[in-house]
Amino acid sequence: MLTDSQILDSMRGIIDPDFGKDIVSLGFIKNVQITGGDVSFTVELTTPACPVKDQFKADCEKAVSAIPGVSSVVVEMSAMKPKKKPGMGINTLQRVDTVLAVSSCKGGVGKSTIAAQLACAIQREGLRVGLLDTDIYGPSVPTLFNIRQPQIMMRDNMLIPLEVDGLKLMSIGFVMGDAPAVMRGPMVSGYVQQILQQTDWGDLDYLLIDMPPGTGDIQLTLVQQAAFDGAIIVTTPHSLSLVDVARGILMFEKVNVPVLGIVENMAYFICDNCEKKHYLFGQSAQTLKDRFGLDTLAQFPIIEGISNLSDTTLGADLAPLKELTNNLHRAVGKRRIQQEALPIVTPQPGHIRVQWPDGSEDQLLNRDVRAACQCAACIEEYTGQQILDPETIAPDIQATSIDTLGNYAVSIVWNDGHSSGIFSWERLKEIAAGVTA
Ligand code: ADP
């Protein structure tokens, strides 16, 4: 009689190239069913667009069919769902499997072009994709897709994205109209907040967020709020841009968003009558790898018309785009398996409960946490002196809501109206250990 372990053992020779381990040890094989000689099982991959999906399916069928006594094999392919924590990030993004930032440290390197081409390419693979253009300094989606005077609809106070060939699009340009780009910080942040929190994306596999260039406050706020699963940095291989790449990496690292890799744009050109790649600024892929340990996901040449997405199929034959989508799916998949679980922080009567990923738990007294707040209203910024007098904290102080910020902290709203405190995981550990100052 056939056994589960016979079935599993037959597939131990199938190695996932990204993890260098066999698919059985990686736990990809689920739900093995054996009825006489009929065998069925599911192969659960890290991402629905795994580039080696078809190969895995064929290899599994072949391996299991070769077991004596097996008369039929049915292999179902599926993909892991990322573990979204309740209350994590923004509600409208809860139904989006993978939220990615497409960022650049300087303007004009082709970030928006790459973000748009990438969104179209993933959508062509049959996945559900959205592109959100938050570039307040020069929203590009209206130009790239040639969308003039869009009719943006609202439903239940939510913005409904436009759809172009199945790709969902929202742009700060759609809501800002012709408002001047020279706006004060708070106004700009207001628009970004609105579009981030009030767009109804529905269920998506991927949402790409085209970020404003640079690493200022607006970018940091976005990164903190959107709970990104990863970021891609677009740059030209110009040494000046490389200096800025370092800044970008640091910004994402600060809030624990993994940078999945770099896209080098306008790296070379191929002239009309020769096949040779002319690298205008030298070749920087190895420099990026040496300096930042980051992989180059793809190198794009200078291509005339690459920014014209009024026909979304134009990039279908672009080899670097295929390379980018493949490498990106692999990087996302890898990350999904390696993803560290985050603590779950919930308000309880009298205390705040922190469930750590290792299974341990802390119960922090509300009063201790409120007293340990280090926001600018509670601590003097320059001297570090406490402004908040702990004696004034009400005995019935209670957290009314707790939101996870990015992958690194929580913000807590209290019943005394205070809401500006941010508590990193480290800070919560310190409070648990009795360090409240
Ligand atoms: P960013 O979002 O970084 O400001 P854009 O995507 O708006 O950059 O591109 C800046 C300019 O460079 C645009 O005129 C665009 O058409 C052009 N461009 C971008 N990538 C390429 C490319 N690979 N080949 C040729 N032109 C490009």
XYZ file of C-alpha atoms and ligand atoms in Angstrom:
464
model
C 0.000 0.000 0.000
C 1.277 3.498 -0.852
C 2.198 5.769 2.064
C 2.551 9.545 2.497
C 6.246 9.245 3.203
C 6.826 7.273 0.000
C 5.157 10.088 -1.940
C 7.125 12.786 -0.123
C 10.436 10.953 -0.394
C 10.058 10.650 -4.152
C 10.149 14.450 -4.417
C 13.159 15.113 -2.190
C 15.370 15.460 -5.238
C 13.446 18.529 -6.467
C 15.463 21.535 -5.372
C 14.175 25.107 -5.206
C 16.959 27.138 -6.847
C 16.280 30.167 -4.633
C 16.582 28.376 -1.328
C 18.979 25.591 -2.355
C 16.753 23.108 -0.494
C 14.346 20.431 -1.623
C 10.671 21.322 -1.874
C 9.643 18.690 0.692
C 11.920 20.070 3.439
C 10.705 23.562 2.582
C 7.176 22.375 3.411
C 5.771 23.112 -0.042
C 3.927 19.776 -0.365
C 0.519 19.833 1.302
C -2.605 17.777 1.490
C -1.353 14.415 0.174
C -4.311 12.133 -0.632
C -3.935 8.488 -1.610
C -6.813 6.376 -2.867
C -5.536 3.026 -4.101
C -3.070 4.012 -6.846
C -4.499 7.525 -7.289
C -2.383 10.240 -5.678
C -3.124 13.928 -5.381
C -1.393 16.744 -3.503
C -0.873 20.494 -3.534
C 2.419 22.271 -4.124
C 2.248 25.552 -2.222
C 4.768 27.992 -3.633
C 5.953 31.224 -2.046
C 4.370 33.402 -4.720
C 1.642 32.825 -7.322
C 3.952 33.951 -10.130
C 6.880 31.693 -9.228
C 9.053 31.544 -12.372
C 9.770 27.814 -11.884
C 6.144 26.861 -11.215
C 5.632 24.819 -14.413
C 8.958 23.070 -13.976
C 8.082 22.085 -10.384
C 4.725 20.713 -11.478
C 6.269 18.583 -14.204
C 9.051 17.353 -11.897
C 6.561 16.392 -9.167
C 4.337 14.508 -11.591
C 7.321 12.652 -12.982
C 8.771 11.757 -9.571
C 5.505 10.471 -8.104
C 4.433 8.621 -11.270
C 7.673 6.629 -11.085
C 6.690 5.036 -7.728
C 5.549 1.442 -8.335
C 1.806 1.145 -7.718
C 0.945 4.763 -8.616
C -1.636 4.846 -11.391
C -2.531 8.569 -11.533
C -1.110 11.823 -10.156
C -2.975 15.108 -9.756
C -0.850 18.082 -8.735
C -2.522 21.323 -7.741
C -0.350 24.448 -7.639
C -1.109 27.158 -5.073
C 0.711 30.014 -3.345
C 1.269 31.006 0.249
C -0.656 33.949 1.610
C 1.535 36.470 3.383
C 0.851 36.693 7.075
C -0.922 40.006 7.554
C -1.355 40.939 11.163
C -4.715 42.353 12.213
C -4.438 46.098 12.675
C -1.191 46.167 10.722
C -0.733 49.150 8.469
C -3.652 50.712 6.719
C -7.013 49.000 6.411
C -7.372 49.573 2.675
C -4.138 47.649 2.134
C -5.210 44.658 4.233
C -6.530 42.874 1.149
C -3.354 43.448 -0.821
C -0.982 40.484 -0.637
C 2.241 42.309 -1.439
C 2.784 46.060 -1.128
C 5.985 47.259 -2.748
C 7.596 50.683 -2.818
C 9.278 51.815 -6.010
C 11.635 54.468 -4.866
C 14.472 56.595 -6.128
C 16.690 58.991 -4.357
C 16.733 61.517 -7.173
C 14.103 62.646 -9.636
C 14.348 61.893 -13.333
C 15.993 58.459 -13.126
C 12.943 56.733 -14.603
C 11.334 55.506 -11.371
C 7.778 56.128 -12.564
C 8.457 54.618 -15.966
C 9.847 51.446 -14.391
C 7.015 51.282 -11.815
C 4.395 51.573 -14.572
C 6.058 49.071 -16.912
C 6.511 46.659 -14.018
C 2.856 46.963 -12.971
C 1.723 46.229 -16.546
C 4.122 43.290 -16.823
C 2.916 41.631 -13.614
C -0.672 42.244 -14.622
C -0.015 40.549 -17.977
C 1.083 37.477 -16.014
C -2.505 37.202 -14.818
C -2.079 38.701 -11.343
C -4.270 41.415 -9.841
C -2.186 44.570 -9.747
C -2.583 48.186 -8.652
C -0.282 51.159 -9.198
C -0.468 54.090 -6.805
C 1.378 57.211 -7.853
C 2.229 59.302 -4.801
C 4.815 61.494 -6.488
C 3.600 64.893 -5.339
C 6.439 66.677 -7.111
C 5.321 65.492 -10.512
C 2.678 62.770 -10.671
C 3.435 60.676 -13.737
C 0.594 58.194 -14.071
C -1.680 60.686 -15.892
C 1.079 61.371 -18.442
C 2.433 57.827 -18.777
C -1.012 56.361 -19.402
C -2.245 59.450 -21.214
C -5.190 59.939 -18.882
C -6.522 63.480 -19.138
C -9.273 64.802 -16.896
C -10.118 61.488 -15.297
C -13.530 61.012 -13.734
C -12.690 59.759 -10.269
C -15.632 58.115 -8.553
C -16.170 57.809 -4.841
C -18.076 55.072 -3.027
C -18.668 55.175 0.737
C -16.140 57.992 0.999
C -13.516 55.897 -0.769
C -11.758 56.689 -4.040
C -12.290 54.088 -6.753
C -9.176 53.459 -8.837
C -9.363 53.779 -12.613
C -8.880 50.583 -14.580
C -6.788 50.351 -17.718
C -6.735 46.891 -19.298
C -7.427 45.414 -15.854
C -4.632 47.356 -14.138
C -5.914 49.520 -11.278
C -4.519 53.035 -11.200
C -4.656 55.859 -8.708
C -2.552 58.990 -8.825
C -2.082 61.963 -6.611
C -2.426 63.806 -9.928
C -6.044 62.605 -10.196
C -6.999 64.176 -6.850
C -4.699 67.197 -6.861
C -5.580 68.253 -10.395
C -3.542 71.266 -11.355
C -2.716 72.325 -7.798
C 0.731 73.881 -7.693
C 3.545 71.479 -6.870
C 4.956 74.123 -4.522
C 2.937 73.316 -1.438
C 3.799 73.336 2.198
C 4.740 70.044 3.810
C 1.540 69.514 5.808
C -0.679 70.114 2.756
C 1.313 67.676 0.687
C 1.197 65.092 3.469
C -2.577 65.572 3.621
C -3.004 64.575 -0.017
C -0.691 61.598 0.365
C -2.569 60.436 3.458
C -5.893 60.746 1.725
C -4.927 58.787 -1.305
C -3.186 56.122 0.776
C -5.990 55.652 3.246
C -9.001 56.276 1.071
C -8.431 54.273 -2.079
C -10.510 51.136 -2.330
C -8.205 48.638 -4.064
C -10.277 45.548 -3.369
C -8.305 42.282 -3.526
C -4.899 42.600 -5.137
C -1.857 40.371 -5.496
C 0.496 43.314 -5.875
C 0.260 47.028 -5.193
C 3.196 49.074 -6.439
C 3.559 52.456 -4.811
C 5.472 54.966 -6.901
C 7.107 57.068 -4.184
C 8.104 60.711 -4.332
C 11.868 60.826 -4.993
C 14.164 61.361 -2.036
C 14.264 60.463 1.622
C 12.471 63.321 3.377
C 9.642 63.406 5.894
C 6.900 62.655 3.376
C 8.688 59.561 2.156
C 9.354 58.381 5.692
C 5.698 58.856 6.674
C 4.631 56.792 3.682
C 7.076 54.038 4.507
C 5.914 53.967 8.119
C 2.263 53.810 7.233
C 2.079 51.507 4.275
C 3.684 48.480 5.980
C 5.591 47.707 2.805
C 6.629 44.145 2.126
C 9.661 45.389 0.271
C 11.175 48.194 -1.744
C 12.876 48.509 -5.105
C 15.278 51.347 -5.689
C 15.595 52.705 -9.203
C 18.783 54.513 -10.112
C 20.913 55.424 -13.063
C 24.404 53.982 -12.872
C 25.827 57.421 -12.307
C 28.135 57.716 -9.345
C 26.231 60.716 -7.975
C 23.048 58.695 -7.846
C 24.854 55.877 -6.057
C 25.605 58.114 -3.099
C 21.894 58.730 -2.788
C 21.072 55.040 -3.062
C 22.784 54.577 0.294
C 20.422 57.137 1.819
C 17.427 55.326 0.405
C 18.557 52.000 1.804
C 19.039 53.550 5.222
C 15.572 55.078 5.169
C 13.956 51.700 4.487
C 16.210 49.902 6.929
C 15.294 52.311 9.683
C 11.755 50.981 9.515
C 12.644 47.381 8.691
C 11.428 47.369 5.106
C 13.701 45.084 3.100
C 15.171 46.549 -0.057
C 14.696 43.709 -2.539
C 17.116 45.056 -5.094
C 18.113 47.801 -7.447
C 16.945 48.554 -10.945
C 19.534 50.294 -13.067
C 17.812 52.418 -15.631
C 19.284 54.062 -18.711
C 22.350 51.926 -18.072
C 23.386 51.547 -21.703
C 22.195 52.039 -25.221
C 22.346 49.955 -28.342
C 22.761 52.054 -31.471
C 20.952 51.350 -34.693
C 23.404 49.322 -36.664
C 25.325 47.486 -33.994
C 24.385 45.006 -31.286
C 26.989 46.256 -28.834
C 25.829 47.614 -25.471
C 27.363 51.031 -24.891
C 27.604 51.686 -21.143
C 27.429 55.463 -20.906
C 28.321 55.744 -17.233
C 30.415 52.627 -16.796
C 29.097 49.381 -15.336
C 27.965 49.691 -11.775
C 26.228 46.389 -11.010
C 29.222 44.988 -9.163
C 29.763 48.286 -7.326
C 26.196 48.132 -6.040
C 26.675 44.546 -4.929
C 29.991 45.330 -3.203
C 28.830 48.506 -1.558
C 25.369 47.596 -0.451
C 25.168 43.827 -0.811
C 22.179 44.392 -3.042
C 21.280 42.499 -6.173
C 20.605 44.283 -9.411
C 17.169 43.047 -10.410
C 17.528 44.295 -13.989
C 19.367 46.762 -16.178
C 17.310 48.772 -18.649
C 18.863 50.421 -21.666
C 17.798 53.737 -23.089
C 14.710 52.865 -25.090
C 12.743 55.297 -27.126
C 9.067 55.297 -26.209
C 9.506 53.282 -23.006
C 7.412 55.851 -21.119
C 4.464 55.567 -23.450
C 1.971 53.333 -21.690
C -1.066 54.486 -23.596
C -0.682 50.987 -25.058
C -0.012 48.788 -22.023
C 1.232 45.874 -24.127
C 4.197 47.732 -25.624
C 6.629 46.413 -23.005
C 5.597 42.765 -23.548
C 8.742 41.905 -25.501
C 11.223 43.806 -23.352
C 13.808 41.313 -22.089
C 14.925 43.434 -19.072
C 11.289 43.711 -17.990
C 10.891 39.931 -18.036
C 14.114 39.658 -16.040
C 12.843 42.230 -13.555
C 9.518 40.468 -12.957
C 11.224 37.081 -12.565
C 13.807 38.385 -10.121
C 11.197 40.334 -8.225
C 8.869 37.342 -7.765
C 11.824 35.333 -6.528
C 12.916 38.044 -4.100
C 9.350 38.426 -2.767
C 8.975 34.656 -2.419
C 12.269 34.333 -0.599
C 11.344 37.132 1.712
C 7.959 35.548 2.421
C 9.564 32.385 3.732
C 12.219 34.235 5.672
C 9.798 36.854 6.971
C 10.193 37.291 10.667
C 6.934 37.231 12.495
C 6.024 40.476 14.254
C 4.818 40.887 17.818
C 1.070 41.278 18.335
C 0.216 44.152 20.666
C -3.331 44.460 21.981
C -5.060 46.667 24.568
C -6.476 44.774 27.562
C -8.252 46.139 30.641
C -5.491 47.581 32.837
C -2.602 46.440 30.675
C -1.148 46.075 27.215
C -0.489 42.568 26.038
C 2.561 41.892 23.876
C 2.754 38.459 22.265
C 6.313 38.016 20.995
C 7.030 35.857 17.937
C 8.957 33.343 20.075
C 5.732 32.539 21.954
C 6.557 34.519 25.093
C 4.230 37.202 26.377
C 4.513 40.435 28.377
C 1.742 42.271 30.136
C 2.695 45.912 30.507
C 0.756 48.033 32.961
C -1.058 50.849 31.164
C 0.373 53.394 33.557
C 3.972 52.241 32.926
C 3.569 52.436 29.175
C 1.853 55.834 29.270
C 4.602 57.146 31.594
C 7.321 55.836 29.261
C 6.051 57.829 26.276
C 8.909 59.629 24.569
C 7.030 61.839 22.166
C 7.845 65.537 21.907
C 4.893 66.402 24.169
C 6.149 64.120 26.957
C 9.931 64.577 26.701
C 11.862 67.819 26.152
C 13.560 67.304 22.785
C 16.914 68.922 23.579
C 17.462 68.119 27.246
C 15.707 64.746 27.348
C 13.910 65.896 30.521
C 10.485 64.432 31.101
C 7.732 67.010 30.638
C 4.952 64.614 31.570
C 4.491 64.413 35.330
C 3.722 60.702 35.956
C 1.628 61.767 38.973
C -0.866 63.375 36.584
C -1.604 60.113 34.768
C -5.199 59.139 35.544
C -5.543 55.877 37.533
C -7.943 54.534 34.898
C -5.645 55.266 31.971
C -6.462 52.879 29.143
C -5.300 52.351 25.546
C -8.266 52.773 23.222
C -6.496 51.606 20.075
C -3.109 50.267 19.031
C -1.848 50.381 15.442
C 1.239 48.697 14.068
C 3.541 51.106 12.243
C 5.510 49.602 9.401
C 7.305 46.542 10.698
C 8.913 48.069 13.698
C 6.637 49.793 16.226
C 3.140 50.559 17.465
C 1.374 53.832 18.020
C -1.065 53.982 20.915
C -4.131 56.148 21.395
C -5.058 56.654 25.073
C -8.330 57.534 26.735
C -6.756 60.798 27.998
C -6.634 61.922 24.334
C -2.890 61.421 23.959
C -1.965 59.803 20.634
C 1.495 60.937 19.536
C 3.585 58.231 21.187
C 5.442 55.628 19.134
C 6.732 52.520 20.875
C 9.299 50.419 19.037
C 9.631 46.708 19.831
C 12.849 47.554 21.692
C 11.054 50.183 23.729
C 8.318 47.711 24.684
C 11.020 45.249 25.780
C 12.651 47.954 27.906
C 9.337 48.754 29.570
C 8.786 45.056 30.244
C 12.239 44.965 31.822
C 11.344 47.913 34.055
C 13.293 50.608 32.177
C 10.768 53.416 31.907
C 12.916 56.550 31.766
P 11.227 59.703 -12.374
O 9.966 59.040 -11.972
O 12.436 59.090 -11.763
O 11.201 61.188 -12.207
P 10.424 59.283 -15.153
O 9.924 57.892 -15.236
O 9.424 60.388 -15.110
O 11.448 59.443 -13.943
O 11.443 59.453 -16.362
C 12.205 60.652 -16.528
C 12.467 60.847 -18.024
O 13.332 59.827 -18.510
C 11.206 60.775 -18.860
O 11.321 61.699 -19.897
C 11.228 59.350 -19.403
O 10.552 59.237 -20.644
C 12.725 59.102 -19.567
N 13.114 57.689 -19.409
C 12.963 56.922 -18.322
N 13.501 55.694 -18.517
C 13.980 55.679 -19.775
C 14.650 54.706 -20.594
N 14.947 53.493 -20.120
N 15.000 55.061 -21.852
C 14.729 56.288 -22.325
N 14.114 57.248 -21.629
C 13.739 56.964 -20.362
